[in-house]
Amino acid sequence: MALMMCRICLRPDPMVRLSLFEGTIAGRPAAEVLAIVADVPVLAGDPFPQVCCSDCWQQLEAAFNLRELVRESSRKLGEMLAGLGADRVVVKQELEDVEEQQQDPIGTGTTWSTIVDNYEITKVEMPNPEYK
């Protein structure tokens, strides 16, 4: 006997029960989407509920769509950065020692100097990529 509660939020006997194994989200079985998003096994015939409520279905769909958007954006960013290799210009600037003068904090009226070491600034200039 299958448990008649939402597999995700455990709401008992939800009025709207959507089958995780018959319904689809983004063209995939909802059970597969749940397994991907939650990183838990979801198997037909396991002792867990086989349905979810409409609220959880919507949240599952939104989570999966966000996951896909992040993955696609990451792929596109990788392609954009790989394509910038030849166009990238690296500008290096070396700065000279900087001398800082400070007043004596205990009020003797003396000053002293501190030498700040050389440091290097690297600036990468890239052309604006065209977004499609």
mmCIF file with all atom_site columns, C-alpha atoms in Angstrom:
data_model
loop_
_atom_site.group_PDB
_atom_site.id
_atom_site.type_symbol
_atom_site.label_atom_id
_atom_site.label_alt_id
_atom_site.label_comp_id
_atom_site.label_asym_id
_atom_site.label_entity_id
_atom_site.label_seq_id
_atom_site.pdbx_PDB_ins_code
_atom_site.Cartn_x
_atom_site.Cartn_y
_atom_site.Cartn_z
_atom_site.occupancy
_atom_site.B_iso_or_equiv
_atom_site.pdbx_formal_charge
_atom_site.auth_seq_id
_atom_site.auth_comp_id
_atom_site.auth_asym_id
_atom_site.auth_atom_id
_atom_site.pdbx_PDB_model_num
ATOM 1   C CA . MET A 1 1   ? 0.000  0.000  0.000   1.00 0.00 ? 1   MET A CA 1
ATOM 2   C CA . ALA A 1 2   ? 1.456  3.332  -1.071  1.00 0.00 ? 2   ALA A CA 1
ATOM 3   C CA . LEU A 1 3   ? 1.591  6.152  1.440   1.00 0.00 ? 3   LEU A CA 1
ATOM 4   C CA . MET A 1 4   ? -0.843 8.887  0.457   1.00 0.00 ? 4   MET A CA 1
ATOM 5   C CA . MET A 1 5   ? 1.225  11.890 1.382   1.00 0.00 ? 5   MET A CA 1
ATOM 6   C CA . CYS A 1 6   ? 3.520  14.244 -0.468  1.00 0.00 ? 6   CYS A CA 1
ATOM 7   C CA . ARG A 1 7   ? 6.946  12.666 -0.829  1.00 0.00 ? 7   ARG A CA 1
ATOM 8   C CA . ILE A 1 8   ? 8.612  16.071 -0.537  1.00 0.00 ? 8   ILE A CA 1
ATOM 9   C CA . CYS A 1 9   ? 6.831  17.967 2.278   1.00 0.00 ? 9   CYS A CA 1
ATOM 10  C CA . LEU A 1 10  ? 5.042  14.964 3.830   1.00 0.00 ? 10  LEU A CA 1
ATOM 11  C CA . ARG A 1 11  ? 1.704  16.774 3.822   1.00 0.00 ? 11  ARG A CA 1
ATOM 12  C CA . PRO A 1 12  ? -0.823 14.042 4.576   1.00 0.00 ? 12  PRO A CA 1
ATOM 13  C CA . ASP A 1 13  ? -3.322 13.205 1.857   1.00 0.00 ? 13  ASP A CA 1
ATOM 14  C CA . PRO A 1 14  ? -2.880 16.348 -0.271  1.00 0.00 ? 14  PRO A CA 1
ATOM 15  C CA . MET A 1 15  ? -5.944 17.231 -2.316  1.00 0.00 ? 15  MET A CA 1
ATOM 16  C CA . VAL A 1 16  ? -3.906 17.393 -5.495  1.00 0.00 ? 16  VAL A CA 1
ATOM 17  C CA . ARG A 1 17  ? -1.552 14.434 -5.850  1.00 0.00 ? 17  ARG A CA 1
ATOM 18  C CA . LEU A 1 18  ? 0.756  14.406 -8.826  1.00 0.00 ? 18  LEU A CA 1
ATOM 19  C CA . SER A 1 19  ? 2.512  11.192 -9.735  1.00 0.00 ? 19  SER A CA 1
ATOM 20  C CA . LEU A 1 20  ? 6.274  11.465 -9.697  1.00 0.00 ? 20  LEU A CA 1
ATOM 21  C CA . PHE A 1 21  ? 6.509  8.535  -12.104 1.00 0.00 ? 21  PHE A CA 1
ATOM 22  C CA . GLU A 1 22  ? 3.842  9.534  -14.621 1.00 0.00 ? 22  GLU A CA 1
ATOM 23  C CA . GLY A 1 23  ? 4.279  13.313 -14.717 1.00 0.00 ? 23  GLY A CA 1
ATOM 24  C CA . THR A 1 24  ? 7.104  15.175 -16.429 1.00 0.00 ? 24  THR A CA 1
ATOM 25  C CA . ILE A 1 25  ? 9.039  18.360 -15.758 1.00 0.00 ? 25  ILE A CA 1
ATOM 26  C CA . ALA A 1 26  ? 10.999 19.919 -18.620 1.00 0.00 ? 26  ALA A CA 1
ATOM 27  C CA . GLY A 1 27  ? 10.461 16.737 -20.639 1.00 0.00 ? 27  GLY A CA 1
ATOM 28  C CA . ARG A 1 28  ? 11.903 14.440 -17.963 1.00 0.00 ? 28  ARG A CA 1
ATOM 29  C CA . PRO A 1 29  ? 10.092 12.154 -15.549 1.00 0.00 ? 29  PRO A CA 1
ATOM 30  C CA . ALA A 1 30  ? 9.389  14.111 -12.353 1.00 0.00 ? 30  ALA A CA 1
ATOM 31  C CA . ALA A 1 31  ? 11.007 11.333 -10.294 1.00 0.00 ? 31  ALA A CA 1
ATOM 32  C CA . GLU A 1 32  ? 14.254 11.819 -12.234 1.00 0.00 ? 32  GLU A CA 1
ATOM 33  C CA . VAL A 1 33  ? 14.067 15.589 -11.710 1.00 0.00 ? 33  VAL A CA 1
ATOM 34  C CA . LEU A 1 34  ? 13.545 15.073 -7.970  1.00 0.00 ? 34  LEU A CA 1
ATOM 35  C CA . ALA A 1 35  ? 16.528 12.718 -7.830  1.00 0.00 ? 35  ALA A CA 1
ATOM 36  C CA . ILE A 1 36  ? 18.707 15.284 -9.641  1.00 0.00 ? 36  ILE A CA 1
ATOM 37  C CA . VAL A 1 37  ? 17.639 18.297 -7.583  1.00 0.00 ? 37  VAL A CA 1
ATOM 38  C CA . ALA A 1 38  ? 17.579 16.579 -4.179  1.00 0.00 ? 38  ALA A CA 1
ATOM 39  C CA . ASP A 1 39  ? 20.464 14.183 -4.867  1.00 0.00 ? 39  ASP A CA 1
ATOM 40  C CA . VAL A 1 40  ? 18.501 11.275 -3.392  1.00 0.00 ? 40  VAL A CA 1
ATOM 41  C CA . PRO A 1 41  ? 17.397 8.035  -5.037  1.00 0.00 ? 41  PRO A CA 1
ATOM 42  C CA . VAL A 1 42  ? 13.787 8.055  -6.242  1.00 0.00 ? 42  VAL A CA 1
ATOM 43  C CA . LEU A 1 43  ? 12.746 4.620  -7.448  1.00 0.00 ? 43  LEU A CA 1
ATOM 44  C CA . ALA A 1 44  ? 9.409  3.309  -8.659  1.00 0.00 ? 44  ALA A CA 1
ATOM 45  C CA . GLY A 1 45  ? 8.056  0.785  -6.202  1.00 0.00 ? 45  GLY A CA 1
ATOM 46  C CA . ASP A 1 46  ? 10.186 1.925  -3.271  1.00 0.00 ? 46  ASP A CA 1
ATOM 47  C CA . PRO A 1 47  ? 8.336  2.185  0.062   1.00 0.00 ? 47  PRO A CA 1
ATOM 48  C CA . PHE A 1 48  ? 8.167  5.979  -0.097  1.00 0.00 ? 48  PHE A CA 1
ATOM 49  C CA . PRO A 1 49  ? 5.195  8.002  -1.398  1.00 0.00 ? 49  PRO A CA 1
ATOM 50  C CA . GLN A 1 50  ? 4.949  8.029  -5.179  1.00 0.00 ? 50  GLN A CA 1
ATOM 51  C CA . VAL A 1 51  ? 3.190  11.418 -5.379  1.00 0.00 ? 51  VAL A CA 1
ATOM 52  C CA . CYS A 1 52  ? 3.774  15.026 -4.438  1.00 0.00 ? 52  CYS A CA 1
ATOM 53  C CA . CYS A 1 53  ? 1.458  17.961 -3.811  1.00 0.00 ? 53  CYS A CA 1
ATOM 54  C CA . SER A 1 54  ? 1.012  20.779 -6.317  1.00 0.00 ? 54  SER A CA 1
ATOM 55  C CA . ASP A 1 55  ? 2.982  23.269 -4.168  1.00 0.00 ? 55  ASP A CA 1
ATOM 56  C CA . CYS A 1 56  ? 6.024  20.984 -4.053  1.00 0.00 ? 56  CYS A CA 1
ATOM 57  C CA . TRP A 1 57  ? 5.645  20.194 -7.763  1.00 0.00 ? 57  TRP A CA 1
ATOM 58  C CA . GLN A 1 58  ? 5.932  23.921 -8.545  1.00 0.00 ? 58  GLN A CA 1
ATOM 59  C CA . GLN A 1 59  ? 8.954  24.287 -6.264  1.00 0.00 ? 59  GLN A CA 1
ATOM 60  C CA . LEU A 1 60  ? 10.595 21.226 -7.816  1.00 0.00 ? 60  LEU A CA 1
ATOM 61  C CA . GLU A 1 61  ? 10.039 22.650 -11.284 1.00 0.00 ? 61  GLU A CA 1
ATOM 62  C CA . ALA A 1 62  ? 11.476 26.040 -10.247 1.00 0.00 ? 62  ALA A CA 1
ATOM 63  C CA . ALA A 1 63  ? 14.527 24.406 -8.615  1.00 0.00 ? 63  ALA A CA 1
ATOM 64  C CA . PHE A 1 64  ? 15.217 22.313 -11.698 1.00 0.00 ? 64  PHE A CA 1
ATOM 65  C CA . ASN A 1 65  ? 14.815 25.306 -14.019 1.00 0.00 ? 65  ASN A CA 1
ATOM 66  C CA . LEU A 1 66  ? 17.220 27.330 -11.859 1.00 0.00 ? 66  LEU A CA 1
ATOM 67  C CA . ARG A 1 67  ? 19.736 24.468 -11.910 1.00 0.00 ? 67  ARG A CA 1
ATOM 68  C CA . GLU A 1 68  ? 19.534 24.285 -15.702 1.00 0.00 ? 68  GLU A CA 1
ATOM 69  C CA . LEU A 1 69  ? 19.897 28.070 -16.030 1.00 0.00 ? 69  LEU A CA 1
ATOM 70  C CA . VAL A 1 70  ? 23.016 28.068 -13.833 1.00 0.00 ? 70  VAL A CA 1
ATOM 71  C CA . ARG A 1 71  ? 24.544 25.197 -15.797 1.00 0.00 ? 71  ARG A CA 1
ATOM 72  C CA . GLU A 1 72  ? 23.822 26.846 -19.160 1.00 0.00 ? 72  GLU A CA 1
ATOM 73  C CA . SER A 1 73  ? 25.165 30.215 -17.985 1.00 0.00 ? 73  SER A CA 1
ATOM 74  C CA . SER A 1 74  ? 28.316 28.546 -16.677 1.00 0.00 ? 74  SER A CA 1
ATOM 75  C CA . ARG A 1 75  ? 28.822 26.821 -20.031 1.00 0.00 ? 75  ARG A CA 1
ATOM 76  C CA . LYS A 1 76  ? 28.345 30.103 -21.923 1.00 0.00 ? 76  LYS A CA 1
ATOM 77  C CA . LEU A 1 77  ? 30.725 31.971 -19.610 1.00 0.00 ? 77  LEU A CA 1
ATOM 78  C CA . GLY A 1 78  ? 33.348 29.279 -20.155 1.00 0.00 ? 78  GLY A CA 1
ATOM 79  C CA . GLU A 1 79  ? 32.980 29.645 -23.917 1.00 0.00 ? 79  GLU A CA 1
ATOM 80  C CA . MET A 1 80  ? 33.166 33.438 -23.699 1.00 0.00 ? 80  MET A CA 1
ATOM 81  C CA . LEU A 1 81  ? 36.320 33.346 -21.579 1.00 0.00 ? 81  LEU A CA 1
ATOM 82  C CA . ALA A 1 82  ? 37.938 30.715 -23.801 1.00 0.00 ? 82  ALA A CA 1
ATOM 83  C CA . GLY A 1 83  ? 37.254 32.912 -26.823 1.00 0.00 ? 83  GLY A CA 1
ATOM 84  C CA . LEU A 1 84  ? 38.913 35.910 -25.197 1.00 0.00 ? 84  LEU A CA 1
ATOM 85  C CA . GLY A 1 85  ? 42.383 34.339 -25.083 1.00 0.00 ? 85  GLY A CA 1
ATOM 86  C CA . ALA A 1 86  ? 43.667 36.096 -28.209 1.00 0.00 ? 86  ALA A CA 1
ATOM 87  C CA . ASP A 1 87  ? 41.889 39.375 -27.479 1.00 0.00 ? 87  ASP A CA 1
ATOM 88  C CA . ARG A 1 88  ? 42.996 39.731 -23.875 1.00 0.00 ? 88  ARG A CA 1
ATOM 89  C CA . VAL A 1 89  ? 45.542 42.416 -23.036 1.00 0.00 ? 89  VAL A CA 1
ATOM 90  C CA . VAL A 1 90  ? 47.467 42.276 -19.771 1.00 0.00 ? 90  VAL A CA 1
ATOM 91  C CA . VAL A 1 91  ? 48.833 45.571 -18.502 1.00 0.00 ? 91  VAL A CA 1
ATOM 92  C CA . LYS A 1 92  ? 51.386 45.465 -15.683 1.00 0.00 ? 92  LYS A CA 1
ATOM 93  C CA . GLN A 1 93  ? 52.441 48.471 -13.687 1.00 0.00 ? 93  GLN A CA 1
ATOM 94  C CA . GLU A 1 94  ? 55.271 48.514 -11.189 1.00 0.00 ? 94  GLU A CA 1
ATOM 95  C CA . LEU A 1 95  ? 55.150 51.147 -8.530  1.00 0.00 ? 95  LEU A CA 1
ATOM 96  C CA . GLU A 1 96  ? 58.131 52.613 -6.769  1.00 0.00 ? 96  GLU A CA 1
ATOM 97  C CA . ASP A 1 97  ? 58.701 52.535 -3.055  1.00 0.00 ? 97  ASP A CA 1
ATOM 98  C CA . VAL A 1 98  ? 56.281 54.802 -1.289  1.00 0.00 ? 98  VAL A CA 1
ATOM 99  C CA . GLU A 1 99  ? 57.394 56.704 1.764   1.00 0.00 ? 99  GLU A CA 1
ATOM 100 C CA . GLU A 1 100 ? 54.785 57.393 4.399   1.00 0.00 ? 100 GLU A CA 1
ATOM 101 C CA . GLN A 1 101 ? 55.391 59.981 7.073   1.00 0.00 ? 101 GLN A CA 1
ATOM 102 C CA . GLN A 1 102 ? 53.532 59.656 10.326  1.00 0.00 ? 102 GLN A CA 1
ATOM 103 C CA . GLN A 1 103 ? 53.341 61.852 13.382  1.00 0.00 ? 103 GLN A CA 1
ATOM 104 C CA . ASP A 1 104 ? 54.483 60.428 16.700  1.00 0.00 ? 104 ASP A CA 1
ATOM 105 C CA . PRO A 1 105 ? 51.326 59.094 18.381  1.00 0.00 ? 105 PRO A CA 1
ATOM 106 C CA . ILE A 1 106 ? 52.608 59.837 21.898  1.00 0.00 ? 106 ILE A CA 1
ATOM 107 C CA . GLY A 1 107 ? 52.964 63.540 21.213  1.00 0.00 ? 107 GLY A CA 1
ATOM 108 C CA . THR A 1 108 ? 56.741 64.107 21.230  1.00 0.00 ? 108 THR A CA 1
ATOM 109 C CA . GLY A 1 109 ? 56.494 66.079 18.006  1.00 0.00 ? 109 GLY A CA 1
ATOM 110 C CA . THR A 1 110 ? 58.757 63.750 16.030  1.00 0.00 ? 110 THR A CA 1
ATOM 111 C CA . THR A 1 111 ? 57.907 62.151 12.707  1.00 0.00 ? 111 THR A CA 1
ATOM 112 C CA . TRP A 1 112 ? 59.180 58.984 11.145  1.00 0.00 ? 112 TRP A CA 1
ATOM 113 C CA . SER A 1 113 ? 59.065 57.430 7.730   1.00 0.00 ? 113 SER A CA 1
ATOM 114 C CA . THR A 1 114 ? 57.965 53.992 6.662   1.00 0.00 ? 114 THR A CA 1
ATOM 115 C CA . ILE A 1 115 ? 58.958 52.485 3.325   1.00 0.00 ? 115 ILE A CA 1
ATOM 116 C CA . VAL A 1 116 ? 56.228 50.483 1.668   1.00 0.00 ? 116 VAL A CA 1
ATOM 117 C CA . ASP A 1 117 ? 57.669 47.779 -0.614  1.00 0.00 ? 117 ASP A CA 1
ATOM 118 C CA . ASN A 1 118 ? 57.232 47.716 -4.362  1.00 0.00 ? 118 ASN A CA 1
ATOM 119 C CA . TYR A 1 119 ? 54.124 45.976 -5.498  1.00 0.00 ? 119 TYR A CA 1
ATOM 120 C CA . GLU A 1 120 ? 52.722 45.057 -8.848  1.00 0.00 ? 120 GLU A CA 1
ATOM 121 C CA . ILE A 1 121 ? 49.252 45.701 -10.194 1.00 0.00 ? 121 ILE A CA 1
ATOM 122 C CA . THR A 1 122 ? 48.009 43.483 -12.966 1.00 0.00 ? 122 THR A CA 1
ATOM 123 C CA . LYS A 1 123 ? 45.061 44.750 -14.927 1.00 0.00 ? 123 LYS A CA 1
ATOM 124 C CA . VAL A 1 124 ? 43.330 42.591 -17.490 1.00 0.00 ? 124 VAL A CA 1
ATOM 125 C CA . GLU A 1 125 ? 41.488 44.477 -20.186 1.00 0.00 ? 125 GLU A CA 1
ATOM 126 C CA . MET A 1 126 ? 38.956 42.558 -22.222 1.00 0.00 ? 126 MET A CA 1
ATOM 127 C CA . PRO A 1 127 ? 36.702 43.712 -25.020 1.00 0.00 ? 127 PRO A CA 1
ATOM 128 C CA . ASN A 1 128 ? 32.990 43.662 -24.362 1.00 0.00 ? 128 ASN A CA 1
ATOM 129 C CA . PRO A 1 129 ? 31.613 40.367 -25.667 1.00 0.00 ? 129 PRO A CA 1
ATOM 130 C CA . GLU A 1 130 ? 28.521 40.469 -27.796 1.00 0.00 ? 130 GLU A CA 1
ATOM 131 C CA . TYR A 1 131 ? 25.604 38.837 -26.051 1.00 0.00 ? 131 TYR A CA 1
ATOM 132 C CA . LYS A 1 132 ? 23.278 36.780 -28.132 1.00 0.00 ? 132 LYS A CA 1
#
